[in-house]
Coordinates of N, CA, C and O in Angstrom, one line a residue:
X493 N 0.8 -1.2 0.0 CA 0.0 0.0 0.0 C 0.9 1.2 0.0 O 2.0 1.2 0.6
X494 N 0.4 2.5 -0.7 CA 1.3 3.2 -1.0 C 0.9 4.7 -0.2 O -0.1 5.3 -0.7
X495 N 1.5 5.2 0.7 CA 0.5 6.7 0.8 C 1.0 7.7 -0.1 O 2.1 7.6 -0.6
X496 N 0.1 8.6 -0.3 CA 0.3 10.2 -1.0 C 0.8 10.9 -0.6 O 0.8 10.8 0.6
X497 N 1.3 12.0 -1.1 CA 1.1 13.7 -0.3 C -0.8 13.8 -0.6 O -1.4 14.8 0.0
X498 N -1.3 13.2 -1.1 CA -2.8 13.8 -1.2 C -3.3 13.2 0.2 O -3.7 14.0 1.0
X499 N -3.4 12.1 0.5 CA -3.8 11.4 1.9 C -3.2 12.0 2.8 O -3.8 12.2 3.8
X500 N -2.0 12.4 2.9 CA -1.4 13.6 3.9 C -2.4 14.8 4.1 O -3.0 15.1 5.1
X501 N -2.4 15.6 2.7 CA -2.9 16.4 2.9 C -4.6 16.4 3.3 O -5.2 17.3 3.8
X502 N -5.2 14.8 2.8 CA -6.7 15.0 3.4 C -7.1 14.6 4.9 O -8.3 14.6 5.4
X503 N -5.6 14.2 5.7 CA -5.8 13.9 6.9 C -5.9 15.0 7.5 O -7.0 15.5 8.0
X504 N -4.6 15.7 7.5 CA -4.3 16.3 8.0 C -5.3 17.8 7.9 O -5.5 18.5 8.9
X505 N -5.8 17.9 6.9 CA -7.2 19.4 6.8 C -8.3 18.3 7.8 O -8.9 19.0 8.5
X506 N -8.5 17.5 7.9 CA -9.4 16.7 8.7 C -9.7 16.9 10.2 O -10.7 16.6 11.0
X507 N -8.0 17.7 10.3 CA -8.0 17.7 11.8 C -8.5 19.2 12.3 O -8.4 20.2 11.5
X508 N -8.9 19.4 13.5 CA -9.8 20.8 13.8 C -8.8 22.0 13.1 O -7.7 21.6 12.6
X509 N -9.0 23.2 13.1 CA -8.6 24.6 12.8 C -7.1 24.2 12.1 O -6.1 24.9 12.3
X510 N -7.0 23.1 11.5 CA -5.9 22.9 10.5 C -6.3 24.3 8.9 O -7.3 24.9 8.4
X511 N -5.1 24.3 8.9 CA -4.9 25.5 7.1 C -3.7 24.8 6.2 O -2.7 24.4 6.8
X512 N -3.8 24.7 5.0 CA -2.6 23.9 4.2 C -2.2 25.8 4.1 O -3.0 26.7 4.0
X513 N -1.0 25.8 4.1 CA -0.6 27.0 3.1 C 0.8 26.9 2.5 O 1.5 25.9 2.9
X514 N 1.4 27.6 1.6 CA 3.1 27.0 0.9 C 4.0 28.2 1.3 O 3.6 29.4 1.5
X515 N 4.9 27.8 1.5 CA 6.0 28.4 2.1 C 7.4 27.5 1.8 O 7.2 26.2 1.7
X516 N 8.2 27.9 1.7 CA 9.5 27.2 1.6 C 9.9 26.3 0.4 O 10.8 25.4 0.5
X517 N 8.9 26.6 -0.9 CA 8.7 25.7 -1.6 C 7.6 24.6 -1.6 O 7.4 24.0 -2.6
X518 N 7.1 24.3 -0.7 CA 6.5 23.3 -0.4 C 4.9 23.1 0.2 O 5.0 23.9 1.1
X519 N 4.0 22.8 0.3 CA 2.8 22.7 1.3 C 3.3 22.9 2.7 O 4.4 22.4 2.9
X520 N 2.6 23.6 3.6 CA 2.9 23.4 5.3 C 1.8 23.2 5.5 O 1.0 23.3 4.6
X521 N 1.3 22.6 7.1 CA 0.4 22.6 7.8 C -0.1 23.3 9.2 O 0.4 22.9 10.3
X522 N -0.9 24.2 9.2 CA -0.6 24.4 11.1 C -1.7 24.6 11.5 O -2.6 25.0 10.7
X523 N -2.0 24.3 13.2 CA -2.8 24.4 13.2 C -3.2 25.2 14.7 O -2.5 25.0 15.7
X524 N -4.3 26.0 14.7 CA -4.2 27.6 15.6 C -2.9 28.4 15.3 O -2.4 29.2 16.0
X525 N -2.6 27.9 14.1 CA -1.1 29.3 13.8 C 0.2 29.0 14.0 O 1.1 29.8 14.2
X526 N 0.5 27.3 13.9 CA 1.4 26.5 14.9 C 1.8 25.7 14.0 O 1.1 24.7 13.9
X527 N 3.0 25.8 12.8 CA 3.5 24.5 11.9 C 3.1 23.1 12.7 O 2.8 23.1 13.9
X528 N 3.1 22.1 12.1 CA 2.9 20.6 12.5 C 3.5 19.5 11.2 O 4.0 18.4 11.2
X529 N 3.1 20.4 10.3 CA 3.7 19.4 9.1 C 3.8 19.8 7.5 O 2.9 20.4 6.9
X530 N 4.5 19.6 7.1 CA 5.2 20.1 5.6 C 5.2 18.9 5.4 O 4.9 18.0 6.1
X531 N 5.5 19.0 4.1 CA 5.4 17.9 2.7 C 6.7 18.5 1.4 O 6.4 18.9 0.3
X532 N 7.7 18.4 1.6 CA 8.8 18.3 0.9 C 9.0 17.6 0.0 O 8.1 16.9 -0.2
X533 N 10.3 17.2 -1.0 CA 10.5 16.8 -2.0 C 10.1 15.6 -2.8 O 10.3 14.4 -3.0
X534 N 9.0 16.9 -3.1 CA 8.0 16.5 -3.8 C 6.8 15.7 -3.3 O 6.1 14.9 -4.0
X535 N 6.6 15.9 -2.3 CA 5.4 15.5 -1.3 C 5.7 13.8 -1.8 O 4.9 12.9 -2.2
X536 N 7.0 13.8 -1.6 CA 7.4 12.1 -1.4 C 7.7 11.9 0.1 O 7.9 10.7 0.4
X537 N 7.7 13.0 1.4 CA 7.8 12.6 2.4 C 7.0 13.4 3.2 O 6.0 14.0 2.8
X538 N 7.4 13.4 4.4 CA 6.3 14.4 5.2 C 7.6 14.9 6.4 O 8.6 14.3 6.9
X539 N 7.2 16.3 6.7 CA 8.1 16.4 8.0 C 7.2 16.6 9.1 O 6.3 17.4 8.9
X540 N 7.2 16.0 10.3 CA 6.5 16.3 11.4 C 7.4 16.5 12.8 O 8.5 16.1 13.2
X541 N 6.5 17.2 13.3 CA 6.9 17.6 15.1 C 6.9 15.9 15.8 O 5.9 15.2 15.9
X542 N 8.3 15.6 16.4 CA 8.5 14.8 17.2 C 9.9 14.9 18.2 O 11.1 15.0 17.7
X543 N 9.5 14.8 19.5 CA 10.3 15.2 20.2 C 11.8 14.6 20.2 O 11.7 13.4 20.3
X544 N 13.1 14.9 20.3 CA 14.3 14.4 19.9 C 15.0 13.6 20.3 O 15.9 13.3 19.6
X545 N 14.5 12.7 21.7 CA 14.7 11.6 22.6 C 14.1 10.4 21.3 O 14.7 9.5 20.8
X546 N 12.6 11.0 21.2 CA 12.2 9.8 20.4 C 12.1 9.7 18.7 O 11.8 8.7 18.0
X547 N 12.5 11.0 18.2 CA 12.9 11.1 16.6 C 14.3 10.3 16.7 O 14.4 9.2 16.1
X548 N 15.3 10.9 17.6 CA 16.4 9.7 17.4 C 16.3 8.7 17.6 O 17.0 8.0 16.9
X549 N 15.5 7.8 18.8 CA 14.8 6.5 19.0 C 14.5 6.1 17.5 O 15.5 5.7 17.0
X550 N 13.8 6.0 16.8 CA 12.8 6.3 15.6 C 13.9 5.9 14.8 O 14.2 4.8 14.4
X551 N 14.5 7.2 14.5 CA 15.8 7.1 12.7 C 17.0 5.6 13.6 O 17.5 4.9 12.8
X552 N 17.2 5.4 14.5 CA 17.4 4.0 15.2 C 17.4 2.9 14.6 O 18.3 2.3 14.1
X553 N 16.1 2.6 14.8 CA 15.2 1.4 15.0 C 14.9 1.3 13.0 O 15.2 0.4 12.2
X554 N 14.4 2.5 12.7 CA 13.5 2.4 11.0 C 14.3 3.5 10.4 O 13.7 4.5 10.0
X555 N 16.0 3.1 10.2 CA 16.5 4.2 9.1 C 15.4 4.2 7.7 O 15.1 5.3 7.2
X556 N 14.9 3.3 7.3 CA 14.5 3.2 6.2 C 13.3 4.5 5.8 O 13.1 5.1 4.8
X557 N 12.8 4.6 7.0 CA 11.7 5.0 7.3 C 11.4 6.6 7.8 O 10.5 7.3 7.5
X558 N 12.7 6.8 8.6 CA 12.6 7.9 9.7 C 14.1 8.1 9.3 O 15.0 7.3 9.1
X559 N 14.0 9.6 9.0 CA 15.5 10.3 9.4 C 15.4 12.0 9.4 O 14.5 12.8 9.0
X560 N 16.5 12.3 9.9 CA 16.7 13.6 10.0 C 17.4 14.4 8.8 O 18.4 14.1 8.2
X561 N 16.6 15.5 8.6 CA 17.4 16.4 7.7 C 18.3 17.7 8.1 O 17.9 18.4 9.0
X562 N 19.2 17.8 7.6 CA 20.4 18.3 8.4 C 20.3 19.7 9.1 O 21.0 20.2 10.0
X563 N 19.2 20.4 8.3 CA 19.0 22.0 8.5 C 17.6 21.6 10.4 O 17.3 22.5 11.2
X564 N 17.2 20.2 10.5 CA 16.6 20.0 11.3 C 17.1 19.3 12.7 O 16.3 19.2 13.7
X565 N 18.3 19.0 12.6 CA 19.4 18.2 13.5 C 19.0 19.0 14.5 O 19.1 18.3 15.6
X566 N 18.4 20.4 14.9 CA 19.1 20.9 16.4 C 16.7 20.8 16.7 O 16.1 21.4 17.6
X567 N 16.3 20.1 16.0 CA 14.8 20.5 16.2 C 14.0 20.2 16.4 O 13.3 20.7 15.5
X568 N 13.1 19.3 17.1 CA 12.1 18.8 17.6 C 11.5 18.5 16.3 O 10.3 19.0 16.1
X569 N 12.1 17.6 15.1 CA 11.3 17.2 13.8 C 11.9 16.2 13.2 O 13.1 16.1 13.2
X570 N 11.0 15.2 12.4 CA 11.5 14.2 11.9 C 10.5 13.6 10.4 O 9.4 13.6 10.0
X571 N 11.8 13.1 10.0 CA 11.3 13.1 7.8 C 10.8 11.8 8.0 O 11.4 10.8 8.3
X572 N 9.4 11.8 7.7 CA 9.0 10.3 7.1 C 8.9 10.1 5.5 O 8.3 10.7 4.6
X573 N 9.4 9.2 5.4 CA 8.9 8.7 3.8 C 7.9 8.0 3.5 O 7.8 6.8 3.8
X574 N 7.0 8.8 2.8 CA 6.0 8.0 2.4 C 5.7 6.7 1.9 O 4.9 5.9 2.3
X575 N 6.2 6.8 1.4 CA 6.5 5.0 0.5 C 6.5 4.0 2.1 O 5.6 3.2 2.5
X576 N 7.6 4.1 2.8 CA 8.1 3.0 4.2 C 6.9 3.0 4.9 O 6.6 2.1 5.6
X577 N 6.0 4.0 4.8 CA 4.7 3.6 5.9 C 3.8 2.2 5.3 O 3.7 1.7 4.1
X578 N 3.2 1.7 6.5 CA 2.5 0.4 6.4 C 1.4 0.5 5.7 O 1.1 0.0 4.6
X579 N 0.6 1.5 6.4 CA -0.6 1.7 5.9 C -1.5 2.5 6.6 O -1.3 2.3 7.8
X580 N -2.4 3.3 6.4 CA -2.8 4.8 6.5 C -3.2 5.0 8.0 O -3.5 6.2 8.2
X581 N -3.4 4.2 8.8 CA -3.4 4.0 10.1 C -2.3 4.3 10.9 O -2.6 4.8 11.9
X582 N -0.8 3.9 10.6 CA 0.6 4.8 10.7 C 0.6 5.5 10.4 O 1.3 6.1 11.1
X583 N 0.0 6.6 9.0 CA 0.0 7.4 8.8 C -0.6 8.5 9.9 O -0.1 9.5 10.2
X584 N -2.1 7.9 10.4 CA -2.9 8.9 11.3 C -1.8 9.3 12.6 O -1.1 10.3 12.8
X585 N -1.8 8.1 13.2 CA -1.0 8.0 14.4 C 0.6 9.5 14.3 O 0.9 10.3 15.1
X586 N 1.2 9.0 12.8 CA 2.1 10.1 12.9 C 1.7 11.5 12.7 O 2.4 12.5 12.9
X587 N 0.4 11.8 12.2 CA 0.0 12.6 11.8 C -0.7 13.6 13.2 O -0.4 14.7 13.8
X588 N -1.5 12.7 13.4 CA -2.0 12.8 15.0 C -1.5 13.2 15.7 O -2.0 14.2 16.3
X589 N 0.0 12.6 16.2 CA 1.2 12.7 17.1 C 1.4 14.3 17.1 O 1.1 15.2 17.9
X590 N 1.9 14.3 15.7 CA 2.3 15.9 15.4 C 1.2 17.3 15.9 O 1.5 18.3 16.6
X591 N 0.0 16.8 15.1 CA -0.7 18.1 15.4 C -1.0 18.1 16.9 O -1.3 19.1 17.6
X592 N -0.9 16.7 17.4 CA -1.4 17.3 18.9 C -0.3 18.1 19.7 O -0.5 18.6 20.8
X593 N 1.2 18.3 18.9 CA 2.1 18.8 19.9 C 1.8 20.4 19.6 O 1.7 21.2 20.5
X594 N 1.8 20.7 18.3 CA 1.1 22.3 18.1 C 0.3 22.4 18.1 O 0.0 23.4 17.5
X595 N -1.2 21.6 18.6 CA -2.6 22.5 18.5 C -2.7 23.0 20.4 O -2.1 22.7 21.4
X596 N -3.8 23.8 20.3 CA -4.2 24.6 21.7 C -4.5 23.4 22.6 O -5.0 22.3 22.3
X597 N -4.2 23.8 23.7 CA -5.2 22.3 24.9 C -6.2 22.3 24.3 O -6.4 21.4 23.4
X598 N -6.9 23.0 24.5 CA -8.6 23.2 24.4 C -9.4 22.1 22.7 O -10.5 21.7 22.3
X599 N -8.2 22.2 22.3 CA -8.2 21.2 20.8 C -8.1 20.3 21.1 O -9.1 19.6 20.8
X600 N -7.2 19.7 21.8 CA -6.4 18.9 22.3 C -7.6 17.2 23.1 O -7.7 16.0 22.9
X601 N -8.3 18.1 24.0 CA -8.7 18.0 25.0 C -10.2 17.7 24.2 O -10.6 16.5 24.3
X602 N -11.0 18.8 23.4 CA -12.3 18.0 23.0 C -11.8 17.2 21.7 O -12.6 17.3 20.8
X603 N -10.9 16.6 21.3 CA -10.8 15.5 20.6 C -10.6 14.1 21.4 O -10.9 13.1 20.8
X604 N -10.1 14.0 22.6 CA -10.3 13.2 23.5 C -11.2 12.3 24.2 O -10.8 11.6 25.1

């Protein structure tokens, strides 16, 4: 099974006061005003907020899957490749993960 940048991008508008907008060349995502996730070269990967104990846990365990880009080394973020995900259920989960670290409590909280 293969994910998109389009299934990225329909998850992720799915989620409350999410906005796609382009910047840096690329789609971003944020949500209450708060990046969570880009879609870079060529919306063959995704970048998301994950904290650096467990992004390097992560590029660890699934080089294939998970790694850091070099301008991101000092930053609470980590490159997924689309292609290495299982299936769009990994996808939610990473997606999920992300927006809940930039959305408001109060988002946070009535999605719970």
């Amino acid at each position: 099974m293969s994910v998109t940048g389009n299934d990225v991008r329909q998850l992720a508008l799915s989620l409350p006061e999410t906005v796609e907008q382009f910047a840096w060349g690329m789609p971003i995502f944020r949500v209450a005003g708060k990046l969570f996730l880009t879609l870079p070269e060529e919306e063959t990967s995704m970048a998301v907020r994950c904290p650096i104990v467990d992004r390097d846990e992560l590029v660890v365990a699934e080089p294939q899957k998970f790694w850091i880009a070099a301008h991101e080394a000092w930053n609470a973020w980590v490159r997924v490749r689309l292609a290495a995900l299982e299936d769009r259920d990994e996808l939610r989960d990473i997606v999920l993960d992300s927006w809940r670290q930039a959305a408001p409590r109060h988002l946070v909280e009535a999605g719970e």
